PDB file of C-alpha atoms in Angstrom:
ATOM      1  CA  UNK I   2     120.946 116.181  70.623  1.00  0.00           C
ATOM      2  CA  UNK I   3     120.558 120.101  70.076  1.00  0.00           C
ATOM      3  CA  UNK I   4     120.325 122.431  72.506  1.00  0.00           C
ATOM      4  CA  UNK I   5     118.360 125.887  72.390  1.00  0.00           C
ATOM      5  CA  UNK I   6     121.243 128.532  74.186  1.00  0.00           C
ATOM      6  CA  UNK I   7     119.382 132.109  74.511  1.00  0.00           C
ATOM      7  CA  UNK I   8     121.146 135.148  76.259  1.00  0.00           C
ATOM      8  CA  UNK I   9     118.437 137.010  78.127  1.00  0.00           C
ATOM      9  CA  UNK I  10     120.616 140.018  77.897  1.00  0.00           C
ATOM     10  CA  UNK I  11     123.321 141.014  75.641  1.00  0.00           C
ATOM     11  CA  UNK I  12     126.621 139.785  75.390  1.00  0.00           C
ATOM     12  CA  UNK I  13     128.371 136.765  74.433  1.00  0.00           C
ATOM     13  CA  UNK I  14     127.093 133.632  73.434  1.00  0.00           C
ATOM     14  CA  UNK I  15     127.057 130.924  75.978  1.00  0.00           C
ATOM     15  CA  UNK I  16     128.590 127.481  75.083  1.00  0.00           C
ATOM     16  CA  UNK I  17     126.285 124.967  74.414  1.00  0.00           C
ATOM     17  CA  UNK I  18     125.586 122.327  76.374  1.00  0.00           C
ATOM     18  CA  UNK I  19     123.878 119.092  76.004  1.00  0.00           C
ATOM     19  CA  UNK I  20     122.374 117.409  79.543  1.00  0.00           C
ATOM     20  CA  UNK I  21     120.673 113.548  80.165  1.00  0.00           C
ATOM     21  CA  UNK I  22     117.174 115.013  80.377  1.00  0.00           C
ATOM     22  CA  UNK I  23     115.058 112.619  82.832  1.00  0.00           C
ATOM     23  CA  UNK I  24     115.090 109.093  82.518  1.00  0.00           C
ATOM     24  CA  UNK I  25     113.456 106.261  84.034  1.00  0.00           C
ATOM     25  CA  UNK I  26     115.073 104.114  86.414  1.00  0.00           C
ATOM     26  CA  UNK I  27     114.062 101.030  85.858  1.00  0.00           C
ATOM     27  CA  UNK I  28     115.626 101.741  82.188  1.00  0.00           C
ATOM     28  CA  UNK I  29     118.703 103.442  82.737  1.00  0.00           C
ATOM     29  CA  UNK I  30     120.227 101.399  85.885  1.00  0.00           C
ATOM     30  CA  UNK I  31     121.545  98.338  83.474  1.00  0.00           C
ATOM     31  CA  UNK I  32     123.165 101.479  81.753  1.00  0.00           C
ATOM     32  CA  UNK I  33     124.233 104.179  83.773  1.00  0.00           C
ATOM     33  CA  UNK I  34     127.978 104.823  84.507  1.00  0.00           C
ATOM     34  CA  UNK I  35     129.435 103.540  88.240  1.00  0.00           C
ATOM     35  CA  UNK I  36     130.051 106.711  90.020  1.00  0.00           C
ATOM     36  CA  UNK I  37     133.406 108.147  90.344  1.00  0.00           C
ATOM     37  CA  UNK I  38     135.207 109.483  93.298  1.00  0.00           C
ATOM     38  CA  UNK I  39     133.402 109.546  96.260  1.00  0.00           C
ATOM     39  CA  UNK I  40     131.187 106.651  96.457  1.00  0.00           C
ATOM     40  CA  UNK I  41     128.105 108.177  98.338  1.00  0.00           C
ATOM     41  CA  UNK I  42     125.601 106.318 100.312  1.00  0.00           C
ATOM     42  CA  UNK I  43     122.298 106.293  98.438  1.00  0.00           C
ATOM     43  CA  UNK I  44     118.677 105.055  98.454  1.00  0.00           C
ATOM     44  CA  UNK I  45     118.499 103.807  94.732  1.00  0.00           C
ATOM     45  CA  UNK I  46     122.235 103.265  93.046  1.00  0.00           C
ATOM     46  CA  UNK I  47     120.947 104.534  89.591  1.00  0.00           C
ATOM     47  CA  UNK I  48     119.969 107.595  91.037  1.00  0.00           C
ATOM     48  CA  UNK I  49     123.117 108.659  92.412  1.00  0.00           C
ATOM     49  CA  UNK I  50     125.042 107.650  89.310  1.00  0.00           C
ATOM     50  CA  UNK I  51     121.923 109.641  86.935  1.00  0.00           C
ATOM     51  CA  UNK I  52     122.560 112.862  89.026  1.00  0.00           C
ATOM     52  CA  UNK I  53     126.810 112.445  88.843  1.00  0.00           C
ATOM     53  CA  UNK I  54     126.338 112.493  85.131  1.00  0.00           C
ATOM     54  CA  UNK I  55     124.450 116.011  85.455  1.00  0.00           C
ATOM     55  CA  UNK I  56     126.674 117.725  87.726  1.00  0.00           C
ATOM     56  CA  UNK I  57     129.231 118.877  84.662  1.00  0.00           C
ATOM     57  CA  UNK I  58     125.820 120.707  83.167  1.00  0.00           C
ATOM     58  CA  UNK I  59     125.896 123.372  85.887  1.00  0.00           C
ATOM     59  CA  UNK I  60     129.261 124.146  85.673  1.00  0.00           C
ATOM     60  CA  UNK I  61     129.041 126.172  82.401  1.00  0.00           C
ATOM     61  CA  UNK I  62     127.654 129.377  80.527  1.00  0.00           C
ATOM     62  CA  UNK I  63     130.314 131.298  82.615  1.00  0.00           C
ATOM     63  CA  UNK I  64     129.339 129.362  85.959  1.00  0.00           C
ATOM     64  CA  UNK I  65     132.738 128.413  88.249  1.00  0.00           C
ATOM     65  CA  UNK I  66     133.652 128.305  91.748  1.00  0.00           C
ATOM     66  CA  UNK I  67     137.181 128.478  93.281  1.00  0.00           C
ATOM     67  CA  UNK I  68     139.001 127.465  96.481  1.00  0.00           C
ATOM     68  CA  UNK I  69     136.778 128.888  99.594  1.00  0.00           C
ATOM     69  CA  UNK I  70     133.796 129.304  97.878  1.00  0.00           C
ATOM     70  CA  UNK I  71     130.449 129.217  99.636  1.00  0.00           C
ATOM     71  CA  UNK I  72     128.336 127.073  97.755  1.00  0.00           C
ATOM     72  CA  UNK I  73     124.439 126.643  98.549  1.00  0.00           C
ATOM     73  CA  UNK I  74     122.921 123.299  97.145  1.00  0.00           C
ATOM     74  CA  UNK I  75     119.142 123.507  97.471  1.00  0.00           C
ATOM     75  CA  UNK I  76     117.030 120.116  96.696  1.00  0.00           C
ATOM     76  CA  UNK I  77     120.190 118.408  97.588  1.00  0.00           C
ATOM     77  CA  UNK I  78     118.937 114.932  97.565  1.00  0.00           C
ATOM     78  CA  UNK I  79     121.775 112.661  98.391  1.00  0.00           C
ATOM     79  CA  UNK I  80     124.142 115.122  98.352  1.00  0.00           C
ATOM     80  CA  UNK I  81     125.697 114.768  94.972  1.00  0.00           C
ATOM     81  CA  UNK I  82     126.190 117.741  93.646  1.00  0.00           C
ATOM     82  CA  UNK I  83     127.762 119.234  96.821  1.00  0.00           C
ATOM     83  CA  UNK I  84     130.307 115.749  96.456  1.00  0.00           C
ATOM     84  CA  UNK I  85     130.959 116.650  92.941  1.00  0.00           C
ATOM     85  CA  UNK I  86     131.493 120.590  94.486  1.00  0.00           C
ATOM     86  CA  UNK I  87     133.689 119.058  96.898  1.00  0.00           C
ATOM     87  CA  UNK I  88     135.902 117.138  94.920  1.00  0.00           C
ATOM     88  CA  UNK I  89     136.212 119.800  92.445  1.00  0.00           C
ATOM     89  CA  UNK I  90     137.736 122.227  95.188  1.00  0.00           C
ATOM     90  CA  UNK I  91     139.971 119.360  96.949  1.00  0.00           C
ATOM     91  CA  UNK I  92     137.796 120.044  99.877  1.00  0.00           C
ATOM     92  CA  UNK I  93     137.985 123.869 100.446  1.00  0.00           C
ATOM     93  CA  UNK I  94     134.842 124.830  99.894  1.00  0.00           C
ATOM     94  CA  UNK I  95     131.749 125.427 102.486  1.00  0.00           C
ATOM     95  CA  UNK I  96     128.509 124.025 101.833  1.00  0.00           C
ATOM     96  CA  UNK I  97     125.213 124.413 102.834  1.00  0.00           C
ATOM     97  CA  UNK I  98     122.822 121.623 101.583  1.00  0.00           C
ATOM     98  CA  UNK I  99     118.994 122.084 101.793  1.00  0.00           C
ATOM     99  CA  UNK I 100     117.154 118.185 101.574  1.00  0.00           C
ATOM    100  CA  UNK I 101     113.620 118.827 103.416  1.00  0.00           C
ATOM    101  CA  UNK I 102     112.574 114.593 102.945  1.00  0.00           C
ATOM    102  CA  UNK I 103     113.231 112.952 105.823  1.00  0.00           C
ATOM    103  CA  UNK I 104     114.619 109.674 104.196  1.00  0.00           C
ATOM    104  CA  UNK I 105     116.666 111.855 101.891  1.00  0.00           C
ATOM    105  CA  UNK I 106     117.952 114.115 104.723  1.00  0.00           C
ATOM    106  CA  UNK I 107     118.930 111.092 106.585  1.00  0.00           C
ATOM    107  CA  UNK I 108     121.097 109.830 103.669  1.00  0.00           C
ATOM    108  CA  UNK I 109     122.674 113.335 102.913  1.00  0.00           C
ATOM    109  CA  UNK I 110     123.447 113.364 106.894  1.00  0.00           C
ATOM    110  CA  UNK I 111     125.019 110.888 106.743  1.00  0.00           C
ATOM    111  CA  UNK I 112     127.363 111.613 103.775  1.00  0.00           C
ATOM    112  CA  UNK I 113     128.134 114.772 105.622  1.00  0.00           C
ATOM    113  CA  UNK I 114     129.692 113.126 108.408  1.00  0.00           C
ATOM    114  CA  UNK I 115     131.729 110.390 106.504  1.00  0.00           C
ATOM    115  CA  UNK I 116     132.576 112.117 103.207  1.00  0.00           C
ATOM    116  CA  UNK I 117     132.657 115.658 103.711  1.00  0.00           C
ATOM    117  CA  UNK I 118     135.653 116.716 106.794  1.00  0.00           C
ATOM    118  CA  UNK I 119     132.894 119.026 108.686  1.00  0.00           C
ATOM    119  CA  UNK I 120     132.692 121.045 105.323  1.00  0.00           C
ATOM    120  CA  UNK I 121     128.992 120.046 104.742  1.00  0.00           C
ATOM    121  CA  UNK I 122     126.159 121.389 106.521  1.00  0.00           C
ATOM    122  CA  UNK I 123     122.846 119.080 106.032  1.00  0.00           C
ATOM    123  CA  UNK I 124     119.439 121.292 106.613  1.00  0.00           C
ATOM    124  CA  UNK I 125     116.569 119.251 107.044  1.00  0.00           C
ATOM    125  CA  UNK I 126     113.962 121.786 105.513  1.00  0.00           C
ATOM    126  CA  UNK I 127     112.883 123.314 102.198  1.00  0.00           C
ATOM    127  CA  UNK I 128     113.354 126.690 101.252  1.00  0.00           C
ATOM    128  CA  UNK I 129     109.833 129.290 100.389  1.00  0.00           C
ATOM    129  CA  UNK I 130     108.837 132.739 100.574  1.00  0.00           C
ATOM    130  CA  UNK I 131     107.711 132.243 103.854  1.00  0.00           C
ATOM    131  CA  UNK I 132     108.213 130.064 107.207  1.00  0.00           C
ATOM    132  CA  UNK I 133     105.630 127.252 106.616  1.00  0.00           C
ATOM    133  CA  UNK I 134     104.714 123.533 106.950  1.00  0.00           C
ATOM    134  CA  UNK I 135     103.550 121.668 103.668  1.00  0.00           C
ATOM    135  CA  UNK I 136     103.066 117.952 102.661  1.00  0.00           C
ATOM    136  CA  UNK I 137     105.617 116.952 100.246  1.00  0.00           C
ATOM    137  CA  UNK I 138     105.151 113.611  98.147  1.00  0.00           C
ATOM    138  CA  UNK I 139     107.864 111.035  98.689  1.00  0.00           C
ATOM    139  CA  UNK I 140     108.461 108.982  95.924  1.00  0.00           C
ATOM    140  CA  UNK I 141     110.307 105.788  97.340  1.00  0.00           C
ATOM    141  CA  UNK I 142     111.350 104.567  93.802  1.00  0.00           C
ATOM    142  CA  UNK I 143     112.536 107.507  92.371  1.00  0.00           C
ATOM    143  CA  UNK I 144     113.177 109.924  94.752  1.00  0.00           C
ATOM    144  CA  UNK I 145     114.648 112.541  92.750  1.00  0.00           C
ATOM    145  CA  UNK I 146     110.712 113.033  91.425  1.00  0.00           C
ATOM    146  CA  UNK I 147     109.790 114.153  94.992  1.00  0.00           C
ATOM    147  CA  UNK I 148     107.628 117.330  95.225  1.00  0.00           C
ATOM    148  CA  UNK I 149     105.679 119.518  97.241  1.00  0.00           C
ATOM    149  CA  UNK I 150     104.188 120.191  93.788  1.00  0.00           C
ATOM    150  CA  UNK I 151     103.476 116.280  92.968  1.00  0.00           C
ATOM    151  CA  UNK I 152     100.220 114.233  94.369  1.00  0.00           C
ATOM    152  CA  UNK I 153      97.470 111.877  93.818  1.00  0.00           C
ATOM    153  CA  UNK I 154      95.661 114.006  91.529  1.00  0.00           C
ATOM    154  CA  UNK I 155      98.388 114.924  89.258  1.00  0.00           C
ATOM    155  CA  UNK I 156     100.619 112.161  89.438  1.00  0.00           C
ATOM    156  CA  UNK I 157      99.332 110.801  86.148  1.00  0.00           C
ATOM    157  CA  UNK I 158      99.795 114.333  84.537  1.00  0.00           C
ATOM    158  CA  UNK I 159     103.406 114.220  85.633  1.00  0.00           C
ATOM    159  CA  UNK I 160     103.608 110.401  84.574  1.00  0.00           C
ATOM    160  CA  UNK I 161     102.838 111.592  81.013  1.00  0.00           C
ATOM    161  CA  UNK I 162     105.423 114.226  80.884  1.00  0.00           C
ATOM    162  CA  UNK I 163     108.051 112.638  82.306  1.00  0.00           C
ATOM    163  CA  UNK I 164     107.468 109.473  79.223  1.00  0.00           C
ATOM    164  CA  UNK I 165     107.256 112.361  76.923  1.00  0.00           C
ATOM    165  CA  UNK I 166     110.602 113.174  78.030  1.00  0.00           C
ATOM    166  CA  UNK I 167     112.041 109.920  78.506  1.00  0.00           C
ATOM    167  CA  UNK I 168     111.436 108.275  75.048  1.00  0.00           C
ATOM    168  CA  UNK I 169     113.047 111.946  73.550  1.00  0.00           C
ATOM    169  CA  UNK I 170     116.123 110.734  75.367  1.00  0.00           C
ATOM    170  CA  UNK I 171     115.786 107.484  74.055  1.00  0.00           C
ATOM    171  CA  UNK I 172     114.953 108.545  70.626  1.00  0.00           C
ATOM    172  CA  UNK I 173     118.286 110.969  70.867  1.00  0.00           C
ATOM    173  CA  UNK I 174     120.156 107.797  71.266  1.00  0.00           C
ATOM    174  CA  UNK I 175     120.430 107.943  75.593  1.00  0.00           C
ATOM    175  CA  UNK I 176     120.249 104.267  75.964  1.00  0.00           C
ATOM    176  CA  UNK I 177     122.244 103.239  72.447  1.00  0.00           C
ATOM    177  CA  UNK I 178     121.571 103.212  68.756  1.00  0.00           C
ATOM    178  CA  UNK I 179     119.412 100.060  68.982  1.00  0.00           C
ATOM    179  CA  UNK I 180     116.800 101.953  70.931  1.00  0.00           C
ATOM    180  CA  UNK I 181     117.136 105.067  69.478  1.00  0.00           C
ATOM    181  CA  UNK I 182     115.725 103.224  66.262  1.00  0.00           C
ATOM    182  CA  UNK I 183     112.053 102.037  68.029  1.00  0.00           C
ATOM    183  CA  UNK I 184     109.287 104.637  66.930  1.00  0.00           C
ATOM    184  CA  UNK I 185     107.764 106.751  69.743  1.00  0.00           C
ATOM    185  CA  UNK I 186     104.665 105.155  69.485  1.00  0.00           C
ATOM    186  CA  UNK I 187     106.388 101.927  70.450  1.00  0.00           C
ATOM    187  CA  UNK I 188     108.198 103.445  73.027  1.00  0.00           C
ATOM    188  CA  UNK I 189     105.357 105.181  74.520  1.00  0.00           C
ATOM    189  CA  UNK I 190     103.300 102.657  76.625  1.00  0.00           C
ATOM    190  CA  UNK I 191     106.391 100.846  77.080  1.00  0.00           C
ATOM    191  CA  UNK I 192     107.741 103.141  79.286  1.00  0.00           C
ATOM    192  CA  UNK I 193     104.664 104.223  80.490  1.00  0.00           C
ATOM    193  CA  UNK I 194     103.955 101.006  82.040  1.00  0.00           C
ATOM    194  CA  UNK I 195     107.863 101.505  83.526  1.00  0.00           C
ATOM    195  CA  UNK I 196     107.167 104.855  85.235  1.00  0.00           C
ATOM    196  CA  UNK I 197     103.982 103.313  87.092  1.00  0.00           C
ATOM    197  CA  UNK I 198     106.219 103.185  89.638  1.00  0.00           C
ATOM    198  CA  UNK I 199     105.408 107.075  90.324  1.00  0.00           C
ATOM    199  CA  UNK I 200     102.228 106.113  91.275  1.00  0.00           C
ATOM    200  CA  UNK I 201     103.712 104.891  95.119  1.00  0.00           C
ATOM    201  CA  UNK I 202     103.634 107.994  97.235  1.00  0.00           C
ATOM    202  CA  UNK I 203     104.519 108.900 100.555  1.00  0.00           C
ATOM    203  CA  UNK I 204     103.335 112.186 101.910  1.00  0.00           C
ATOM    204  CA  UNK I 205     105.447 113.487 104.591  1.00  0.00           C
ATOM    205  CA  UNK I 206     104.956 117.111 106.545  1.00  0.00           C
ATOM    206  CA  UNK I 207     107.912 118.957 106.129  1.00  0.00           C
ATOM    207  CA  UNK I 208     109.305 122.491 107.324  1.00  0.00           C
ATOM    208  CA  UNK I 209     110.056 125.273 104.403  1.00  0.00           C
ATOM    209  CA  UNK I 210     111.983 128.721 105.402  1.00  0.00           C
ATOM    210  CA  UNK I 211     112.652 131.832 103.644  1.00  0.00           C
ATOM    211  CA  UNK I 212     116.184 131.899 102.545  1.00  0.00           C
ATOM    212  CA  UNK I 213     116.992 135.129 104.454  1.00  0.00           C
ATOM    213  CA  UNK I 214     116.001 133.955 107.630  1.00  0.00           C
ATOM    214  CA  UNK I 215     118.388 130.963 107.000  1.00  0.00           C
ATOM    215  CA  UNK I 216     121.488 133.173 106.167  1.00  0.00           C
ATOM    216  CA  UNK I 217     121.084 135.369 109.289  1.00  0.00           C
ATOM    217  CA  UNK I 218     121.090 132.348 111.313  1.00  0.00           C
ATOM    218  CA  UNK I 219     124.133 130.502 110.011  1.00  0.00           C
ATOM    219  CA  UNK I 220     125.837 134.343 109.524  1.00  0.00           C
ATOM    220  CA  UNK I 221     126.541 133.503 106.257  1.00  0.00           C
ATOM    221  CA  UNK I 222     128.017 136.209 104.364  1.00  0.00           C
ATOM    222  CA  UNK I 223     128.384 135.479 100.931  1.00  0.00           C
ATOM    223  CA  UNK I 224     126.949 132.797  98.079  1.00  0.00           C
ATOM    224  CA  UNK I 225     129.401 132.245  95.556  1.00  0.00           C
ATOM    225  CA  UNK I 226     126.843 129.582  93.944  1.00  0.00           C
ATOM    226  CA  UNK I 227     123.103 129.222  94.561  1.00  0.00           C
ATOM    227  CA  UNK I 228     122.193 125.777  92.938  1.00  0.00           C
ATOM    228  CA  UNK I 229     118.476 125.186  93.235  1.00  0.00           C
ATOM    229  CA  UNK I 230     116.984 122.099  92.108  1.00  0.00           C
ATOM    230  CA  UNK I 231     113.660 122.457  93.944  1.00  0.00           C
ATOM    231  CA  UNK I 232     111.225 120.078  90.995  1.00  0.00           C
ATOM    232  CA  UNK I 233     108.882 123.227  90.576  1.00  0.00           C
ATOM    233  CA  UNK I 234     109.375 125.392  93.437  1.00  0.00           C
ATOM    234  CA  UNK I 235     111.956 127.127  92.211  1.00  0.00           C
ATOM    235  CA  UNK I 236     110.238 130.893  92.174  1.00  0.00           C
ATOM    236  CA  UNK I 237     109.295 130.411  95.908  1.00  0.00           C
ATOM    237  CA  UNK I 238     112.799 130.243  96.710  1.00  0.00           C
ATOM    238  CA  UNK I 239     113.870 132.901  94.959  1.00  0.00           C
ATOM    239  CA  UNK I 240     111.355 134.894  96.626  1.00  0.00           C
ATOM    240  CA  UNK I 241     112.385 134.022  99.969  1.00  0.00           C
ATOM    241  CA  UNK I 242     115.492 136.329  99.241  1.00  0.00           C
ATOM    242  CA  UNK I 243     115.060 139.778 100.879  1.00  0.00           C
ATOM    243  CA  UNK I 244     116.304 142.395  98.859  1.00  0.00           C
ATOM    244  CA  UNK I 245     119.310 143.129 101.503  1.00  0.00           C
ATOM    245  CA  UNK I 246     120.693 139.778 100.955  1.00  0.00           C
ATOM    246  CA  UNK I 247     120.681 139.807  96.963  1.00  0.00           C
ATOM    247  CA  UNK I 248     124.089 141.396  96.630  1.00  0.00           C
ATOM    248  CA  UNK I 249     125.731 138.219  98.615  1.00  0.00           C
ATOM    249  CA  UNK I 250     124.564 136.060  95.685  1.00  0.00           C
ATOM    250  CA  UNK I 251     127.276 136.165  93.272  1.00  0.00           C
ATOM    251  CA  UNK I 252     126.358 133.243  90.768  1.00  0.00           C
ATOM    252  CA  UNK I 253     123.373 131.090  90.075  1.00  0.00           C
ATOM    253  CA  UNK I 254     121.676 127.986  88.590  1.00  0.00           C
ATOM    254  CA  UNK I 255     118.245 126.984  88.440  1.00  0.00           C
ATOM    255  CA  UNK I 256     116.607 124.119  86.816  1.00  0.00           C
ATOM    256  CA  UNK I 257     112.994 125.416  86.214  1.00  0.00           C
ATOM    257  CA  UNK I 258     109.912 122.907  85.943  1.00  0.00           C
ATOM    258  CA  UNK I 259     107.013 124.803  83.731  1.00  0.00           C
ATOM    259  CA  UNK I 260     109.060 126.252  81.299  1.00  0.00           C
ATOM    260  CA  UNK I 261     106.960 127.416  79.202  1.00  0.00           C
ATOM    261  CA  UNK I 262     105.076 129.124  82.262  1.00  0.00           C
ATOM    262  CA  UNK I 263     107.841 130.010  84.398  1.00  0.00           C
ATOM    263  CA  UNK I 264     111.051 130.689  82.573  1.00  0.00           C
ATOM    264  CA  UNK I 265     110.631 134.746  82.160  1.00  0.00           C
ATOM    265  CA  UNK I 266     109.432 135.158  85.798  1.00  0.00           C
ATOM    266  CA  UNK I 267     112.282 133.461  87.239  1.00  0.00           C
ATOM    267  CA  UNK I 268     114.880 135.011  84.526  1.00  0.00           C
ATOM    268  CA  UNK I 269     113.205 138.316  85.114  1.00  0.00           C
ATOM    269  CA  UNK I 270     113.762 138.068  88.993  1.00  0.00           C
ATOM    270  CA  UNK I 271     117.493 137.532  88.493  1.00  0.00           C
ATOM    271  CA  UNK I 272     118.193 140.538  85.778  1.00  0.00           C
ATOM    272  CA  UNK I 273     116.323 142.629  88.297  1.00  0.00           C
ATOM    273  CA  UNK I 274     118.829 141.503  91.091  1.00  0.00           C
ATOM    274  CA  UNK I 275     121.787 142.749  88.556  1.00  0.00           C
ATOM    275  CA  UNK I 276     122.516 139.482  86.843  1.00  0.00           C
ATOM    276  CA  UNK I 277     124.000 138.505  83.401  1.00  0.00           C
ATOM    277  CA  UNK I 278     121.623 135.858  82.786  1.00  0.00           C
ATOM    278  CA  UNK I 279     121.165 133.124  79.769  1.00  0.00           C
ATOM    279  CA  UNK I 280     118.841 129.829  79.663  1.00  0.00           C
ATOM    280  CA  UNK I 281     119.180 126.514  77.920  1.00  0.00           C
ATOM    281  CA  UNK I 282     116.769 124.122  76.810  1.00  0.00           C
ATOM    282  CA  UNK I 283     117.247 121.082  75.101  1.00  0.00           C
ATOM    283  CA  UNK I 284     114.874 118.550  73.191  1.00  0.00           C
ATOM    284  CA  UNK I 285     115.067 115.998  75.958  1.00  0.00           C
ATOM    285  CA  UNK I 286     114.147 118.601  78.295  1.00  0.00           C
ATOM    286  CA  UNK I 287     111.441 120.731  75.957  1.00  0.00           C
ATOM    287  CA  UNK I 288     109.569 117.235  75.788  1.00  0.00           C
ATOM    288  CA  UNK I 289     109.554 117.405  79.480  1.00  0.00           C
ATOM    289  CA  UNK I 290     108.597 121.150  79.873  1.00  0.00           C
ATOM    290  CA  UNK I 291     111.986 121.475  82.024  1.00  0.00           C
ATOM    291  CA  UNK I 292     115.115 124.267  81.193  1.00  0.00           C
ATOM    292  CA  UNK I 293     117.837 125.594  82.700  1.00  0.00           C
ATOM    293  CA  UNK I 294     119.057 129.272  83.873  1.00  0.00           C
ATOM    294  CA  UNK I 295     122.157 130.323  84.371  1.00  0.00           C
ATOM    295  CA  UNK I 296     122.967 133.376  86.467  1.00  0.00           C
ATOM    296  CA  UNK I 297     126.199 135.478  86.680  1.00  0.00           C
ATOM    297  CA  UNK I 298     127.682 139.110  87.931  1.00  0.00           C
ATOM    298  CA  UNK I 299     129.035 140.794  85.122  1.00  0.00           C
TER     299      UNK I 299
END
C-alpha cells in the first residue's frame, strides 16, 4: 500500500508510513490483533484493538515524546492512544484527554482511574473556537464514527465514503490475500450492506470549549504533543488556540476529514504558528477523503 509523503516546507523527507485506513467492524473483528499491554475497558472490543494498531502512525515524520511530557489527546475515545502514550513513557507522562460523548467519557473515566496512577485527566467536553453547546451523533456500533459533523441527512453520504475506503483496504490486502482478490464491484454492496449499521444514531447535547480557556484553567504550561482526532472538526480546534498560547505547543498531529477541502487551511494554520510541517496520505485513506499532518518545531 503506497503512501503520498509531502513536506509543506523544505527540508528533509519524512519516512513513509503506511496506516489501516477505516474499516468496518463487523469485518475486521474476526481479524484484528488482541490488544497488547494494558487491556482497556471498551464499548466494542474491535474498536479498541483497530485504534491500538494506529497508535505507531502518529509517532513518526519526526513526532516523539520523552519522560515528563505533557501530552494532549483530543477525540480520545476510549482512551487508547493516551494508554499507548502511557506505556511508551513507563508512566511519566501527564495527560489530558478530551472525549465530549457521554458513553465514551464514561469508559475513558473509568480507564483513568484503574489504568492510569492519577496521570490521566478525563474532560468530558469537545474542544471549538468558542464556548458552545452542539448535538453530536452517537454511533452505538461504531463509535469511533461519532461526529458533531455526522446526522440523518448525511449519514448515507458518509456511508458511501467510508465503503469507498473500506474495500481500498481490502483490495490492498487488509483482511488477507483471498479478499484482496474480489473486484470492487463485488465488494461494494457487500460492505455496504455491513456499514448499515451507521444508520443507528444517538444525538446527545454536548459542551465544546476553546482550547485556551481550558489551559488557563488546568495552568497548563506546556504541550509537548497535541493529538487531535476530532472526525472533521479539526480546524475548530485549532482555532480555539489564542495566539498567546501557540508557543506552548511544541509538536502536533492531526488527522484531517475533507482532505481535499481542508488540508492547506489546517497546514497553513500550523506554518503560520512556526511549525515544520509535512502531510501523508495514503490510498486507503485518499478513497476515504481522510490524511494526516504532522507538526514539529524546527
Amino acid at each position: 500500500m503506497s503512501a503520498d509523503v509531502t513536506p509543506c516546507e523544505s527540508g528533509a523527507r519524512p519516512k513513509r508510513r503506511v496506516r489501516a485506513g477505516l474499516l468496518a467492524p463487523t469485518l475486521v473483528h474476526p481479524f484484528v490483533m488482541a490488544m497488547r499491554a494494558i487491556e482497556l475497558h471498551s464499548i466494542n472490543r474491535w474498536e479498541a484493538s483497530f485504534l491500538r494498531e494506529e497508535v505507531g502512525g502518529y509517532f513518526t515524520h519526526g513526532i516523539e515524546c520523552t519522560p515528563g511530557a505533557t501530552v494532549l489527546d483530543v477525540g480520545a475515545n476510549i482512551g487508547v492512544f493516551s494508554a499507548a502514550v502511557y506505556e511508551r513513557l513507563d508512566g511519566d507522562v501527564r495527560i489530558y484527554a478530551f472525549e465530549p460523548m457521554p458513553p465514551l467519557h464514561a469508559t475513558l473515566e473509568r480507564n483513568a482511574r484503574e489504568f492510569f496512577n492519577g496521570r490521566l485527566t478525563a474532560l468530558p467536553y469537545g474542544l471549538a473556537s468558542r464556548d458552545d453547546e452542539l448535538d453530536f451523533s452517537y454511533i452505538p456500533a461504531a463509535t469511533i464514527f461519532s461526529s458533531s459533523s455526522r446526522d440523518q441527512g448525511n449519514i448515507e453520504d458518509e456511508r458511501r465514503r467510508v465503503t469507498a475506503s473500506v474495500v481500498e483496504g481490502i483490495r490492498q490486502g487488509g483482511l488477507g490475500p483471498v479478499l484482496r482478490r474480489v473486484p470492487a464491484r463485488v465488494l461494494t454492496p457487500l460492505i455496504s450492506r455491513k456499514l448499515r449499521v451507521l444508520r443507528h444514531l444517538e444525538t446527545h447535547r454536548v459542551k465544546v470549549r476553546p482550547l485556551s480557556s481550558v489551559l488557563d484553567e488546568q495552568g497548563i504550561d506546556h504541550i509537548d504533543l497535541l493529538k487531535v482526532d476530532v472526525e472533521g472538526a479539526e480546524l475548530e480546534v485549532l482555532r480555539g488556540i489564542e495566539e498567546r498560547h501557540w508557543p506552548l505547543v511544541r509538536q502536533a498531529v492531526v488527522e484531517v476529514e475533507g482532505w481535499q477541502q481542508n488540508r492547506d487551511t489546517v497546514c497553513e494554520v500550523l506554518l503560520t504558528h512556526g511549525f515544520k510541517v509535512s502531510t501523508e496520505q495514503n490510498s486507503v485513506q485518499r478513497a476515504g477523503d481522510i490524511g494526516m499532518v504532522f507538526a514539529v518545531r524546527p
